Amino acid sequence: SRTLTTAKKLKLLPLLIERDSFQCLYCKKKFKGNGYIYEHLNNNRADNRAENIVLAHQKCNIEKIDNIGYILERCFWEKIVQE
């Protein structure tokens, strides 16, 4: 299965915490407990490479569409994912 299973999430979590300082990609605030979701940067839910996964608040993920800062951030991350 190419979906992001619970086992894959648990395997990725320590790496994501270390790399991203356990903060939301969009608002940059630290997470409290398990108040995060796994976000695919390129919107391909089958691409579960660590480079394509970040943590985000559910609310921030929903609100990102209207945020120009998000658009710029997304462009930056997509460039990294493609390299």
N, CA, C and O of each residue as an XYZ file, in Angstrom:
332
protein
N       0.836     -1.201      0.000
C       0.000      0.000      0.000
C       0.872      1.254      0.000
O       1.887      1.320      0.693
N       0.466      2.224     -0.773
C       1.258      3.449     -0.865
C       0.685      4.550      0.019
O       1.137      5.694     -0.051
N      -0.295      4.226      0.843
C      -0.857      5.232      1.735
C       0.068      5.425      2.934
O       0.899      4.570      3.241
N      -0.090      6.542      3.590
C       0.720      6.843      4.772
C       0.060      6.164      5.977
O      -0.821      6.729      6.624
N       0.499      4.967      6.251
C      -0.076      4.167      7.333
C       0.388      4.681      8.696
O       1.317      5.483      8.791
N      -0.260      4.213      9.720
C       0.138      4.573     11.084
C       1.586      4.172     11.348
O       2.335      4.925     11.971
N       1.980      2.999     10.881
C       3.364      2.537     11.073
C       4.355      3.472     10.374
O       5.398      3.800     10.938
N       4.035      3.900      9.153
C       4.920      4.821      8.434
C       4.973      6.176      9.137
O       6.035      6.794      9.221
N       3.838      6.633      9.637
C       3.802      7.903     10.365
C       4.705      7.843     11.592
O       5.476      8.767     11.853
N       4.605      6.754     12.338
C       5.430      6.609     13.541
C       6.914      6.545     13.196
O       7.750      7.044     13.950
N       7.240      5.941     12.077
C       8.638      5.868     11.640
C       9.157      7.251     11.228
O      10.306      7.588     11.512
N       8.326      8.045     10.566
C       8.718      9.379     10.105
C       8.763     10.420     11.221
O       9.546     11.368     11.154
N       7.935     10.250     12.238
C       7.761     11.297     13.251
C       9.059     11.794     13.874
O       9.252     13.009     13.929
N       9.968     10.934     14.350
C      11.204     11.456     14.957
C      12.020     12.309     13.983
O      12.579     13.333     14.374
N      12.088     11.897     12.737
C      12.831     12.648     11.729
C      12.169     14.008     11.486
O      12.859     15.024     11.400
N      10.843     14.031     11.374
C      10.124     15.282     11.144
C      10.273     16.238     12.325
O      10.416     17.447     12.142
N      10.240     15.692     13.526
C      10.406     16.522     14.729
C      11.797     17.147     14.743
O      11.947     18.339     15.012
N      12.798     16.350     14.457
C      14.173     16.872     14.457
C      14.374     17.903     13.342
O      14.955     18.964     13.571
N      13.903     17.594     12.165
C      14.102     18.469     11.011
C      13.326     19.782     11.130
O      13.847     20.849     10.803
N      12.080     19.697     11.599
C      11.189     20.857     11.570
C      10.931     21.460     12.949
O      10.069     22.326     13.093
N      11.658     21.017     13.945
C      11.560     21.560     15.313
C      10.168     21.421     15.919
O       9.776     22.223     16.767
N       9.423     20.409     15.490
C       8.076     20.113     16.010
C       7.179     21.348     15.986
O       6.489     21.667     16.955
N       7.217     22.037     14.830
C       6.364     23.209     14.652
C       5.612     23.107     13.329
O       6.038     22.420     12.400
N       4.502     23.797     13.269
C       3.653     23.811     12.081
C       4.369     24.497     10.925
O       4.950     25.568     11.103
N       4.334     23.901      9.761
C       4.959     24.490      8.583
C       4.383     25.865      8.279
O       5.108     26.751      7.825
N       3.100     26.055      8.521
C       2.420     27.277      8.095
C       2.491     28.407      9.122
O       2.847     29.531      8.766
N       2.162     28.139     10.381
C       2.140     29.222     11.378
C       3.414     29.285     12.211
O       3.641     30.260     12.926
N       4.250     28.244     12.122
C       5.538     28.160     12.827
C       5.399     28.012     14.343
O       6.390     28.141     15.063
N       4.196     27.744     14.838
C       4.005     27.535     16.278
C       4.280     26.081     16.616
O       3.989     25.177     15.833
N       4.851     25.875     17.807
C       5.119     24.524     18.296
C       3.803     23.798     18.527
O       2.800     24.407     18.899
N       3.820     22.496     18.303
C       2.641     21.678     18.547
C       2.502     21.386     20.031
O       3.487     21.263     20.758
N       1.263     21.279     20.456
C       0.948     20.849     21.815
C       0.380     19.450     21.714
O      -0.679     19.244     21.120
N       1.080     18.488     22.291
C       0.612     17.108     22.223
C       0.575     16.598     20.799
O       1.525     16.769     20.035
N      -0.534     15.971     20.452
C      -0.648     15.388     19.110
C      -1.582     16.216     18.226
O      -2.323     15.659     17.416
N      -1.551     17.527     18.375
C      -2.408     18.417     17.602
C      -1.868     18.727     16.226
O      -1.848     19.889     15.819
N      -1.428     17.713     15.497
C      -0.838     17.914     14.180
C      -1.373     16.882     13.194
O      -1.909     15.844     13.583
N      -1.214     17.191     11.911
C      -1.515     16.244     10.845
C      -0.276     16.124      9.960
O       0.604     16.984      9.979
N      -0.227     15.068      9.203
C       0.850     14.870      8.231
C       0.383     15.464      6.906
O      -0.700     15.134      6.422
N       1.192     16.334      6.322
C       0.842     17.051      5.109
C       1.801     16.653      3.987
O       3.018     16.672      4.174
N       1.260     16.293      2.828
C       2.071     16.008      1.642
C       2.306     17.320      0.907
O       1.347     17.979      0.506
N       3.535     17.702      0.726
C       3.854     18.983      0.096
C       3.442     19.039     -1.367
O       2.975     20.077     -1.835
N       3.604     17.959     -2.084
C       3.275     17.969     -3.509
C       1.854     17.467     -3.783
O       1.478     17.246     -4.934
N       1.079     17.291     -2.728
C      -0.314     16.837     -2.823
C      -0.477     15.448     -3.435
O      -1.585     15.053     -3.797
N       0.619     14.714     -3.550
C       0.559     13.330     -4.016
C       0.576     12.437     -2.780
O       1.628     12.217     -2.180
N      -0.585     11.929     -2.408
C      -0.708     11.150     -1.167
C       0.024      9.813     -1.217
O       0.135      9.133     -0.197
N       0.518      9.431     -2.374
C       1.299      8.201     -2.493
C       2.795      8.457     -2.352
O       3.574      7.511     -2.238
N       3.204      9.719     -2.359
C       4.620     10.087     -2.244
C       4.943     10.316     -0.771
O       4.825     11.431     -0.264
N       5.347      9.257     -0.099
C       5.559      9.299      1.343
C       7.022      9.428      1.752
O       7.412      9.014      2.844
N       7.823     10.007      0.865
C       9.213     10.288      1.228
C       9.229     11.366      2.311
O       8.370     12.248      2.322
N      10.183     11.298      3.204
C      10.288     12.290      4.285
C      10.389     13.703      3.730
O       9.887     14.646      4.341
N      11.033     13.860      2.576
C      11.195     15.183      1.976
C       9.859     15.791      1.549
O       9.753     17.003      1.359
N       8.852     14.949      1.401
C       7.545     15.400      0.935
C       6.524     15.518      2.063
O       5.389     15.930      1.824
N       6.904     15.170      3.271
C       5.982     15.173      4.403
C       6.401     16.226      5.414
O       7.577     16.344      5.759
N       5.422     16.989      5.883
C       5.633     17.946      6.968
C       4.463     17.802      7.939
O       3.447     17.181      7.630
N       4.635     18.389      9.111
C       3.561     18.426     10.094
C       2.900     19.791     10.058
O       3.565     20.806      9.852
N       1.596     19.815     10.259
C       0.849     21.066     10.252
C      -0.349     20.953     11.183
O      -0.838     19.856     11.453
N      -0.813     22.091     11.668
C      -2.095     22.105     12.368
C      -3.192     21.890     11.331
O      -3.076     22.378     10.207
N      -4.239     21.179     11.682
C      -5.354     20.966     10.755
C      -5.921     22.309     10.305
O      -6.195     22.497      9.119
N      -6.099     23.246     11.241
C      -6.664     24.564     10.919
C      -5.774     25.307      9.918
O      -6.279     25.892      8.960
N      -4.474     25.288     10.132
C      -3.543     25.961      9.224
C      -3.570     25.323      7.845
O      -3.503     26.015      6.830
N      -3.667     24.006      7.814
C      -3.716     23.303      6.546
C      -4.949     23.718      5.741
O      -4.868     23.891      4.525
N      -6.064     23.874      6.402
C      -7.304     24.287      5.740
C      -7.205     25.736      5.271
O      -7.665     26.075      4.180
N      -6.597     26.594      6.108
C      -6.535     28.025      5.802
C      -5.438     28.405      4.820
O      -5.403     29.548      4.365
N      -4.555     27.501      4.482
C      -3.392     27.818      3.663
C      -3.741     28.379      2.289
O      -2.955     29.135      1.719
N      -4.873     28.032      1.761
C      -5.250     28.437      0.406
C      -5.248     29.959      0.254
O      -4.869     30.474     -0.798
N      -5.669     30.681      1.295
C      -5.780     32.133      1.216
C      -4.527     32.870      1.678
O      -4.546     34.094      1.809
N      -3.467     32.162      1.918
C      -2.296     32.756      2.547
C      -1.137     32.858      1.548
O      -0.608     31.833      1.117
N      -0.740     34.062      1.181
C       0.360     34.254      0.224
C       1.676     33.719      0.791
O       2.515     33.211      0.047
N       1.852     33.835      2.105
C       3.058     33.277      2.734
C       3.139     31.776      2.522
O       4.215     31.221      2.299
N       1.978     31.128      2.597
C       1.926     29.694      2.345
C       2.366     29.390      0.915
O       3.138     28.461      0.678
N       1.872     30.173     -0.022
C       2.195     29.935     -1.430
C       3.703     30.021     -1.650
O       4.277     29.181     -2.344
N       4.343     31.022     -1.068
C       5.790     31.172     -1.199
C       6.524     30.023     -0.517
O       7.487     29.482     -1.061
N       6.064     29.654      0.675
C       6.668     28.543      1.419
C       6.545     27.250      0.614
O       7.492     26.468      0.527
N       5.392     27.043      0.040
C       5.127     25.833     -0.742
C       6.075     25.757     -1.942
O       6.611     24.692     -2.249
N       6.274     26.876     -2.608
C       7.198     26.912     -3.749
C       8.602     26.521     -3.314
O       9.283     25.762     -4.004
N       9.034     27.040     -2.171
C      10.352     26.724     -1.631
C      10.472     25.223     -1.373
O      11.442     24.594     -1.796
N       9.477     24.644     -0.669
C       9.526     23.231     -0.318
C       9.409     22.343     -1.546
O      10.074     21.310     -1.630
N       8.574     22.732     -2.494
C       8.436     21.909     -3.696
C       9.747     21.854     -4.476
O      10.079     20.829     -5.071
N      10.487     22.955     -4.470
C      11.801     22.959     -5.136
C      12.730     21.966     -4.454
O      13.453     21.233     -5.129
N      12.720     21.932     -3.136
C      13.570     20.994     -2.386
C      13.141     19.555     -2.661
O      13.986     18.686     -2.872
N      11.832     19.300     -2.659
C      11.325     17.944     -2.882
C      11.723     17.434     -4.269
O      11.998     16.246     -4.438
N      11.752     18.315     -5.246
C      12.072     17.914     -6.612
C      13.559     17.674     -6.830
O      13.937     17.017     -7.800
N      14.404     18.188     -5.957
C      15.868     18.034     -6.139
C      16.350     16.665     -5.752
O      17.544     16.382     -5.847
